[in-house]
Every structure is written in structure tokens, then in C-alpha cells.
Amino acid sequence: MSKANELKGMGLKATGPRLKILNLFETSEQRHLSAEDVYRVLMAEHTDIGLATVYRVLTQFEQAGILERHHFETGKAVFELSQGGHHDHLVCVKCGKVEEFCDPEIELRQEAIAKSHGFEIQDHEMYLYGICKDCQQKK
């Protein structure tokens, strides 16, 4: 199915900016992008899409379930493609690098803790903050 048809199936017109931004998320080596990151890439490609349009498209994609928004302690929202399946995040407090991980033992432990407190988990997010290997080596 084409990207245009995918967007139409989600109730969104397949406009140039939407297609360009969707393609950026699908092809970028960096999975977690802020609106400013998206805007910088578009500017570097000489694409005439304003920052307000970028924010609007990201919000529309989030509402349509195409993107997920995260609020790491960097103070800015970052987005990633919604691809199903749960994962957690390691966030570098120096450079902002984000790595994903999934640990079945942690997931089981969280379920056990919730159960012991009489809770049924509906959803959760875990962010671990530290200093990445690259930043540690720069010391």
C-alpha cells in the first residue's frame, strides 16, 4: 500500500508536507526526533516547510497513531514511529542520545509489583537517565 493510501486510510490527506515528514521518520537513522530536528533536516534538504507546519503534522500523526510522543528530561518532546510492541528508553543526560531496550525480566517484575499492590497495569513507560558510552569516553 502506498504512503498516500496509508494516510488516507487514517483520515489524513496525503499532502506534500505530511508525505515528506512521514518519509523522514521511516528513513532516518535516528528514531527519536523533535520538531526542531525534523525542521533542521527539511531545511538542509531545501524543503519549504515551516516550523509551524512541522508541529501541526507531528501532532496530527500522533493523534492518528502514526507517531508516539515522549517527554524526556531534555525538556522537549520527541517523536518516534508507532510500530507496536513495548520498549523502554535509556536517555543520555549529556548529549540527549536515546537507546531503546526491552527486558522481559523487568516486565515480569513490574507486573508482580503491580499485582502485589492490587494494580492492573494498563500502560507504562520507563526512562533511565545516565551518560552514554560516547560521552563517558569524552571525559
CSV table of N, CA and C in Angstrom, one decimal:
chain,number,residue,atom,x,y,z
A,1,MET,N,0.9,-1.2,0.0
A,1,MET,CA,0.0,0.0,0.0
A,1,MET,C,0.9,1.2,0.0
A,2,SER,N,0.5,2.3,-0.8
A,2,SER,CA,1.3,3.5,-0.8
A,2,SER,C,1.2,4.3,0.4
A,3,LYS,N,2.2,5.2,0.7
A,3,LYS,CA,2.1,6.1,1.8
A,3,LYS,C,0.9,7.0,1.7
A,4,ALA,N,0.5,7.4,0.5
A,4,ALA,CA,-0.7,8.3,0.3
A,4,ALA,C,-1.9,7.5,0.8
A,5,ASN,N,-2.0,6.3,0.4
A,5,ASN,CA,-3.2,5.5,0.8
A,5,ASN,C,-3.2,5.2,2.3
A,6,GLU,N,-2.0,5.0,2.9
A,6,GLU,CA,-2.0,4.8,4.3
A,6,GLU,C,-2.5,6.0,5.0
A,7,LEU,N,-2.1,7.2,4.6
A,7,LEU,CA,-2.5,8.4,5.3
A,7,LEU,C,-4.0,8.6,5.1
A,8,LYS,N,-4.5,8.3,3.9
A,8,LYS,CA,-6.0,8.5,3.6
A,8,LYS,C,-6.8,7.5,4.4
A,9,GLY,N,-6.2,6.3,4.7
A,9,GLY,CA,-6.9,5.3,5.5
A,9,GLY,C,-7.0,5.7,6.9
A,10,MET,N,-6.1,6.7,7.3
A,10,MET,CA,-6.2,7.2,8.7
A,10,MET,C,-6.9,8.5,8.8
A,11,GLY,N,-7.5,8.9,7.7
A,11,GLY,CA,-8.3,10.1,7.7
A,11,GLY,C,-7.5,11.4,7.4
A,12,LEU,N,-6.3,11.2,6.9
A,12,LEU,CA,-5.4,12.4,6.6
A,12,LEU,C,-5.2,12.5,5.1
A,13,LYS,N,-5.3,13.7,4.6
A,13,LYS,CA,-4.9,13.9,3.2
A,13,LYS,C,-3.4,13.7,3.0
A,14,ALA,N,-3.1,13.2,1.9
A,14,ALA,CA,-1.7,13.0,1.6
A,14,ALA,C,-1.0,14.2,1.0
A,15,THR,N,-0.8,15.2,1.8
A,15,THR,CA,-0.2,16.4,1.4
A,15,THR,C,1.3,16.3,1.3
A,16,GLY,N,2.0,17.2,0.6
A,16,GLY,CA,3.4,17.1,0.4
A,16,GLY,C,4.1,17.1,1.8
A,17,PRO,N,3.8,18.1,2.7
A,17,PRO,CA,4.5,18.1,4.0
A,17,PRO,C,4.3,16.8,4.8
A,18,ARG,N,3.1,16.3,4.8
A,18,ARG,CA,2.8,15.0,5.5
A,18,ARG,C,3.7,13.9,4.9
A,19,LEU,N,3.7,13.7,3.6
A,19,LEU,CA,4.4,12.7,3.0
A,19,LEU,C,5.9,12.8,3.3
A,20,LYS,N,6.4,14.0,3.2
A,20,LYS,CA,7.8,14.3,3.4
A,20,LYS,C,8.2,14.0,4.9
A,21,ILE,N,7.4,14.4,5.8
A,21,ILE,CA,7.7,14.1,7.2
A,21,ILE,C,7.6,12.6,7.6
A,22,LEU,N,6.6,12.0,7.0
A,22,LEU,CA,6.4,10.5,7.2
A,22,LEU,C,7.7,9.8,6.7
A,23,ASN,N,8.1,10.2,5.5
A,23,ASN,CA,9.3,9.5,4.9
A,23,ASN,C,10.5,9.8,5.7
A,24,LEU,N,10.6,11.0,6.3
A,24,LEU,CA,11.8,11.3,7.1
A,24,LEU,C,11.8,10.3,8.3
A,25,PHE,N,10.7,10.1,9.0
A,25,PHE,CA,10.7,9.2,10.1
A,25,PHE,C,11.0,7.7,9.7
A,26,GLU,N,10.5,7.4,8.5
A,26,GLU,CA,10.7,6.0,8.0
A,26,GLU,C,12.1,5.7,7.6
A,27,THR,N,12.9,6.8,7.2
A,27,THR,CA,14.2,6.5,6.6
A,27,THR,C,15.4,7.0,7.5
A,28,SER,N,15.0,7.8,8.6
A,28,SER,CA,16.1,8.4,9.4
A,28,SER,C,16.8,7.3,10.2
A,29,GLU,N,18.1,7.5,10.4
A,29,GLU,CA,18.8,6.6,11.3
A,29,GLU,C,18.5,6.8,12.7
A,30,GLN,N,18.1,8.1,13.0
A,30,GLN,CA,17.7,8.5,14.4
A,30,GLN,C,16.2,8.2,14.5
A,31,ARG,N,15.9,7.4,15.5
A,31,ARG,CA,14.4,7.0,15.6
A,31,ARG,C,13.6,8.1,16.4
A,32,HIS,N,14.3,8.8,17.2
A,32,HIS,CA,13.6,9.8,18.1
A,32,HIS,C,14.0,11.2,17.6
A,33,LEU,N,13.0,11.9,17.1
A,33,LEU,CA,13.2,13.3,16.5
A,33,LEU,C,12.3,14.3,17.2
A,34,SER,N,12.8,15.4,17.5
A,34,SER,CA,12.0,16.5,18.0
A,34,SER,C,11.5,17.3,16.7
A,35,ALA,N,10.5,18.2,17.0
A,35,ALA,CA,10.0,19.0,15.8
A,35,ALA,C,11.2,19.8,15.2
A,36,GLU,N,12.1,20.3,16.1
A,36,GLU,CA,13.2,21.1,15.6
A,36,GLU,C,14.2,20.2,14.8
A,37,ASP,N,14.4,19.0,15.2
A,37,ASP,CA,15.2,18.0,14.4
A,37,ASP,C,14.6,17.9,13.0
A,38,VAL,N,13.3,17.6,13.0
A,38,VAL,CA,12.6,17.4,11.7
A,38,VAL,C,12.8,18.7,10.8
A,39,TYR,N,12.6,19.8,11.4
A,39,TYR,CA,12.7,21.1,10.7
A,39,TYR,C,14.1,21.3,10.2
A,40,ARG,N,15.1,21.0,11.0
A,40,ARG,CA,16.5,21.2,10.5
A,40,ARG,C,16.8,20.3,9.3
A,41,VAL,N,16.3,19.0,9.4
A,41,VAL,CA,16.6,18.1,8.2
A,41,VAL,C,15.9,18.6,7.0
A,42,LEU,N,14.6,19.1,7.1
A,42,LEU,CA,13.9,19.6,6.0
A,42,LEU,C,14.6,20.8,5.4
A,43,MET,N,15.1,21.7,6.3
A,43,MET,CA,15.8,22.9,5.8
A,43,MET,C,17.1,22.5,5.1
A,44,ALA,N,17.8,21.5,5.6
A,44,ALA,CA,19.0,21.0,4.9
A,44,ALA,C,18.8,20.5,3.6
A,45,GLU,N,17.6,19.9,3.4
A,45,GLU,CA,17.2,19.4,2.1
A,45,GLU,C,16.5,20.4,1.2
A,46,HIS,N,16.5,21.7,1.7
A,46,HIS,CA,15.9,22.8,1.0
A,46,HIS,C,14.4,22.6,0.7
A,47,THR,N,13.8,22.0,1.7
A,47,THR,CA,12.3,21.7,1.6
A,47,THR,C,11.6,22.9,2.3
A,48,ASP,N,10.7,23.5,1.6
A,48,ASP,CA,10.0,24.7,2.1
A,48,ASP,C,8.8,24.3,2.9
A,49,ILE,N,9.1,23.9,4.2
A,49,ILE,CA,8.0,23.5,5.1
A,49,ILE,C,8.4,24.3,6.4
A,50,GLY,N,7.4,25.1,6.9
A,50,GLY,CA,7.7,25.9,8.1
A,50,GLY,C,7.6,25.1,9.4
A,51,LEU,N,8.2,25.7,10.4
A,51,LEU,CA,8.2,25.0,11.7
A,51,LEU,C,6.8,24.8,12.3
A,52,ALA,N,5.9,25.8,12.0
A,52,ALA,CA,4.5,25.6,12.5
A,52,ALA,C,3.9,24.4,11.8
A,53,THR,N,4.1,24.2,10.5
A,53,THR,CA,3.6,23.1,9.8
A,53,THR,C,4.1,21.8,10.4
A,54,VAL,N,5.4,21.8,10.7
A,54,VAL,CA,6.1,20.6,11.3
A,54,VAL,C,5.3,20.2,12.6
A,55,TYR,N,5.2,21.2,13.4
A,55,TYR,CA,4.5,20.9,14.7
A,55,TYR,C,3.0,20.4,14.5
A,56,ARG,N,2.4,21.0,13.5
A,56,ARG,CA,1.0,20.6,13.2
A,56,ARG,C,0.9,19.2,12.7
A,57,VAL,N,1.8,18.8,11.8
A,57,VAL,CA,1.8,17.5,11.2
A,57,VAL,C,2.2,16.4,12.3
A,58,LEU,N,3.2,16.8,13.1
A,58,LEU,CA,3.6,15.8,14.2
A,58,LEU,C,2.4,15.5,15.1
A,59,THR,N,1.7,16.6,15.5
A,59,THR,CA,0.5,16.4,16.3
A,59,THR,C,-0.6,15.6,15.6
A,60,GLN,N,-0.8,15.8,14.4
A,60,GLN,CA,-1.8,15.1,13.6
A,60,GLN,C,-1.4,13.6,13.5
A,61,PHE,N,-0.1,13.4,13.3
A,61,PHE,CA,0.4,12.0,13.2
A,61,PHE,C,0.3,11.3,14.6
A,62,GLU,N,0.5,12.0,15.7
A,62,GLU,CA,0.4,11.4,17.0
A,62,GLU,C,-1.1,11.1,17.2
A,63,GLN,N,-2.0,12.0,16.9
A,63,GLN,CA,-3.4,11.7,17.1
A,63,GLN,C,-3.9,10.6,16.2
A,64,ALA,N,-3.3,10.4,15.1
A,64,ALA,CA,-3.7,9.3,14.2
A,64,ALA,C,-3.0,8.0,14.5
A,65,GLY,N,-2.1,8.0,15.5
A,65,GLY,CA,-1.4,6.8,16.0
A,65,GLY,C,-0.2,6.4,15.1
A,66,ILE,N,0.2,7.3,14.3
A,66,ILE,CA,1.4,7.1,13.4
A,66,ILE,C,2.7,7.3,14.2
A,67,LEU,N,2.7,8.3,15.1
A,67,LEU,CA,3.8,8.6,15.9
A,67,LEU,C,3.5,8.5,17.4
A,68,GLU,N,4.5,8.3,18.2
A,68,GLU,CA,4.3,8.3,19.7
A,68,GLU,C,5.2,9.5,20.2
A,69,ARG,N,4.7,10.2,21.1
A,69,ARG,CA,5.4,11.4,21.7
A,69,ARG,C,6.0,11.0,23.1
A,70,HIS,N,7.2,11.4,23.3
A,70,HIS,CA,7.8,11.1,24.6
A,70,HIS,C,8.3,12.5,25.1
A,71,HIS,N,8.3,12.6,26.4
A,71,HIS,CA,8.8,13.8,27.1
A,71,HIS,C,10.0,13.4,28.0
A,72,PHE,N,11.2,13.4,27.4
A,72,PHE,CA,12.3,13.1,28.2
A,72,PHE,C,12.7,14.3,29.0
A,73,GLU,N,13.6,14.2,30.0
A,73,GLU,CA,14.0,15.3,30.8
A,73,GLU,C,14.8,16.4,30.1
A,74,THR,N,15.0,16.2,28.8
A,74,THR,CA,15.7,17.3,28.0
A,74,THR,C,14.8,18.5,27.9
A,75,GLY,N,13.5,18.3,28.2
A,75,GLY,CA,12.6,19.5,28.2
A,75,GLY,C,11.8,19.6,26.9
A,76,LYS,N,12.2,18.8,25.9
A,76,LYS,CA,11.4,18.9,24.6
A,76,LYS,C,10.8,17.6,24.3
A,77,ALA,N,9.7,17.6,23.6
A,77,ALA,CA,9.1,16.4,23.1
A,77,ALA,C,9.8,15.8,22.0
A,78,VAL,N,9.9,14.5,21.9
A,78,VAL,CA,10.5,13.8,20.8
A,78,VAL,C,9.5,12.8,20.3
A,79,PHE,N,9.5,12.5,19.1
A,79,PHE,CA,8.6,11.6,18.4
A,79,PHE,C,9.3,10.4,17.8
A,80,GLU,N,8.6,9.2,17.8
A,80,GLU,CA,9.1,8.0,17.1
A,80,GLU,C,7.9,7.4,16.4
A,81,LEU,N,8.2,6.6,15.4
A,81,LEU,CA,7.1,5.9,14.7
A,81,LEU,C,6.5,4.9,15.7
A,82,SER,N,5.2,4.7,15.6
A,82,SER,CA,4.5,3.7,16.4
A,82,SER,C,4.6,2.4,15.6
A,83,GLN,N,5.3,1.5,16.2
A,83,GLN,CA,5.5,0.2,15.5
A,83,GLN,C,5.0,-1.0,16.3
A,84,GLY,N,4.2,-0.7,17.3
A,84,GLY,CA,3.7,-1.8,18.1
A,84,GLY,C,4.8,-2.3,19.0
A,85,GLY,N,4.4,-3.1,19.9
A,85,GLY,CA,5.4,-3.7,20.8
A,85,GLY,C,6.0,-2.7,21.8
A,86,HIS,N,6.1,-3.1,23.0
A,86,HIS,CA,6.6,-2.3,24.1
A,86,HIS,C,8.1,-2.2,24.1
A,87,HIS,N,8.7,-1.1,24.4
A,87,HIS,CA,10.1,-1.0,24.7
A,87,HIS,C,10.3,0.2,25.7
A,88,ASP,N,11.4,0.2,26.4
A,88,ASP,CA,11.8,1.3,27.3
A,88,ASP,C,13.0,2.1,26.7
A,89,HIS,N,13.4,3.1,27.4
A,89,HIS,CA,14.4,4.0,26.8
A,89,HIS,C,15.5,4.3,27.8
A,90,LEU,N,16.7,4.4,27.3
A,90,LEU,CA,17.9,4.9,28.0
A,90,LEU,C,18.2,6.2,27.4
A,91,VAL,N,18.3,7.3,28.2
A,91,VAL,CA,18.5,8.7,27.7
A,91,VAL,C,19.7,9.2,28.3
A,92,CYS,N,20.6,9.7,27.4
A,92,CYS,CA,21.9,10.3,27.9
A,92,CYS,C,21.6,11.8,28.3
A,93,VAL,N,22.0,12.1,29.5
A,93,VAL,CA,21.7,13.5,30.0
A,93,VAL,C,22.7,14.5,29.5
A,94,LYS,N,23.8,14.1,28.8
A,94,LYS,CA,24.7,15.0,28.3
A,94,LYS,C,24.4,15.3,26.8
A,95,CYS,N,24.2,14.3,26.0
A,95,CYS,CA,24.1,14.6,24.5
A,95,CYS,C,22.6,14.4,24.1
A,96,GLY,N,21.8,13.8,24.9
A,96,GLY,CA,20.4,13.5,24.5
A,96,GLY,C,20.2,12.3,23.7
A,97,LYS,N,21.2,11.5,23.5
A,97,LYS,CA,21.0,10.2,22.7
A,97,LYS,C,20.0,9.3,23.4
A,98,VAL,N,19.2,8.6,22.6
A,98,VAL,CA,18.2,7.7,23.2
A,98,VAL,C,18.4,6.4,22.6
A,99,GLU,N,18.5,5.4,23.5
A,99,GLU,CA,18.5,4.0,23.0
A,99,GLU,C,17.3,3.2,23.6
A,100,GLU,N,16.8,2.3,22.8
A,100,GLU,CA,15.7,1.5,23.2
A,100,GLU,C,16.1,0.2,23.7
A,101,PHE,N,15.4,-0.4,24.7
A,101,PHE,CA,15.6,-1.7,25.1
A,101,PHE,C,14.3,-2.4,25.6
A,102,CYS,N,14.3,-3.7,25.6
A,102,CYS,CA,13.2,-4.4,26.2
A,102,CYS,C,13.8,-5.6,27.0
A,103,ASP,N,13.4,-5.7,28.2
A,103,ASP,CA,13.9,-6.7,29.1
A,103,ASP,C,12.7,-7.5,29.7
A,104,PRO,N,12.5,-8.7,29.3
A,104,PRO,CA,11.3,-9.5,29.8
A,104,PRO,C,11.3,-9.6,31.3
A,105,GLU,N,12.5,-9.7,31.9
A,105,GLU,CA,12.6,-9.9,33.4
A,105,GLU,C,12.0,-8.6,34.1
A,106,ILE,N,12.4,-7.4,33.6
A,106,ILE,CA,11.9,-6.2,34.1
A,106,ILE,C,10.4,-6.1,34.0
A,107,GLU,N,9.9,-6.5,32.8
A,107,GLU,CA,8.4,-6.5,32.6
A,107,GLU,C,7.7,-7.4,33.5
A,108,LEU,N,8.2,-8.6,33.8
A,108,LEU,CA,7.6,-9.5,34.7
A,108,LEU,C,7.7,-9.0,36.1
A,109,ARG,N,8.8,-8.4,36.5
A,109,ARG,CA,8.9,-7.8,37.8
A,109,ARG,C,7.9,-6.6,38.0
A,110,GLN,N,7.7,-5.8,37.0
A,110,GLN,CA,6.7,-4.7,37.1
A,110,GLN,C,5.3,-5.3,37.3
A,111,GLU,N,5.0,-6.3,36.6
A,111,GLU,CA,3.7,-7.0,36.7
A,111,GLU,C,3.5,-7.5,38.2
A,112,ALA,N,4.6,-8.1,38.7
A,112,ALA,CA,4.5,-8.7,40.0
A,112,ALA,C,4.3,-7.6,41.1
A,113,ILE,N,5.0,-6.5,40.9
A,113,ILE,CA,4.9,-5.3,41.8
A,113,ILE,C,3.5,-4.8,41.8
A,114,ALA,N,3.0,-4.6,40.6
A,114,ALA,CA,1.7,-4.0,40.5
A,114,ALA,C,0.6,-4.9,41.1
A,115,LYS,N,0.8,-6.2,40.9
A,115,LYS,CA,-0.2,-7.2,41.4
A,115,LYS,C,-0.1,-7.2,42.9
A,116,SER,N,1.1,-7.1,43.5
A,116,SER,CA,1.2,-7.1,44.9
A,116,SER,C,0.6,-5.9,45.6
A,117,HIS,N,0.4,-4.8,44.8
A,117,HIS,CA,-0.3,-3.6,45.3
A,117,HIS,C,-1.7,-3.5,44.9
A,118,GLY,N,-2.2,-4.6,44.2
A,118,GLY,CA,-3.6,-4.6,43.8
A,118,GLY,C,-3.9,-3.8,42.5
A,119,PHE,N,-2.8,-3.6,41.7
A,119,PHE,CA,-3.0,-2.8,40.5
A,119,PHE,C,-3.0,-3.8,39.3
A,120,GLU,N,-3.7,-3.3,38.3
A,120,GLU,CA,-3.6,-4.0,37.0
A,120,GLU,C,-3.0,-3.0,36.0
A,121,ILE,N,-1.8,-3.2,35.5
A,121,ILE,CA,-1.1,-2.3,34.6
A,121,ILE,C,-1.9,-2.1,33.3
A,122,GLN,N,-2.2,-0.9,33.0
A,122,GLN,CA,-2.8,-0.6,31.7
A,122,GLN,C,-1.8,-0.2,30.7
A,123,ASP,N,-0.8,0.6,31.1
A,123,ASP,CA,0.3,1.1,30.3
A,123,ASP,C,1.4,1.6,31.2
A,124,HIS,N,2.6,1.6,30.6
A,124,HIS,CA,3.7,2.2,31.4
A,124,HIS,C,4.8,2.6,30.4
A,125,GLU,N,5.6,3.5,30.9
A,125,GLU,CA,6.8,3.9,30.2
A,125,GLU,C,8.0,4.0,31.2
A,126,MET,N,9.1,3.5,30.8
A,126,MET,CA,10.3,3.6,31.7
A,126,MET,C,11.4,4.3,30.9
A,127,TYR,N,11.9,5.4,31.6
A,127,TYR,CA,13.1,6.1,31.0
A,127,TYR,C,14.2,6.0,32.1
A,128,LEU,N,15.3,5.6,31.7
A,128,LEU,CA,16.5,5.5,32.5
A,128,LEU,C,17.5,6.6,32.0
A,129,TYR,N,17.9,7.5,32.9
A,129,TYR,CA,18.7,8.6,32.6
A,129,TYR,C,20.2,8.3,33.1
A,130,GLY,N,21.1,8.6,32.2
A,130,GLY,CA,22.5,8.4,32.5
A,130,GLY,C,23.4,9.0,31.5
A,131,ILE,N,24.6,8.6,31.4
A,131,ILE,CA,25.6,9.1,30.5
A,131,ILE,C,26.0,8.0,29.5
A,132,CYS,N,25.8,8.2,28.2
A,132,CYS,CA,26.1,7.2,27.2
A,132,CYS,C,27.6,6.9,27.1
A,133,LYS,N,27.9,5.8,26.5
A,133,LYS,CA,29.3,5.3,26.3
A,133,LYS,C,30.2,6.4,25.6
A,134,ASP,N,29.6,7.0,24.6
A,134,ASP,CA,30.4,8.0,23.8
A,134,ASP,C,30.7,9.2,24.7
A,135,CYS,N,29.8,9.7,25.5
A,135,CYS,CA,30.0,10.8,26.4
A,135,CYS,C,31.0,10.5,27.5
A,136,GLN,N,30.9,9.2,28.0
A,136,GLN,CA,31.8,8.8,29.0
A,136,GLN,C,33.3,8.8,28.5
A,137,GLN,N,33.4,8.4,27.2
A,137,GLN,CA,34.8,8.3,26.7
A,137,GLN,C,35.4,9.7,26.4
A,138,LYS,N,34.5,10.7,26.3
A,138,LYS,CA,35.0,12.1,26.1
A,138,LYS,C,35.6,12.8,27.3
A,139,LYS,N,35.4,12.1,28.5
A,139,LYS,CA,35.9,12.7,29.7
A,139,LYS,C,37.4,12.9,29.7
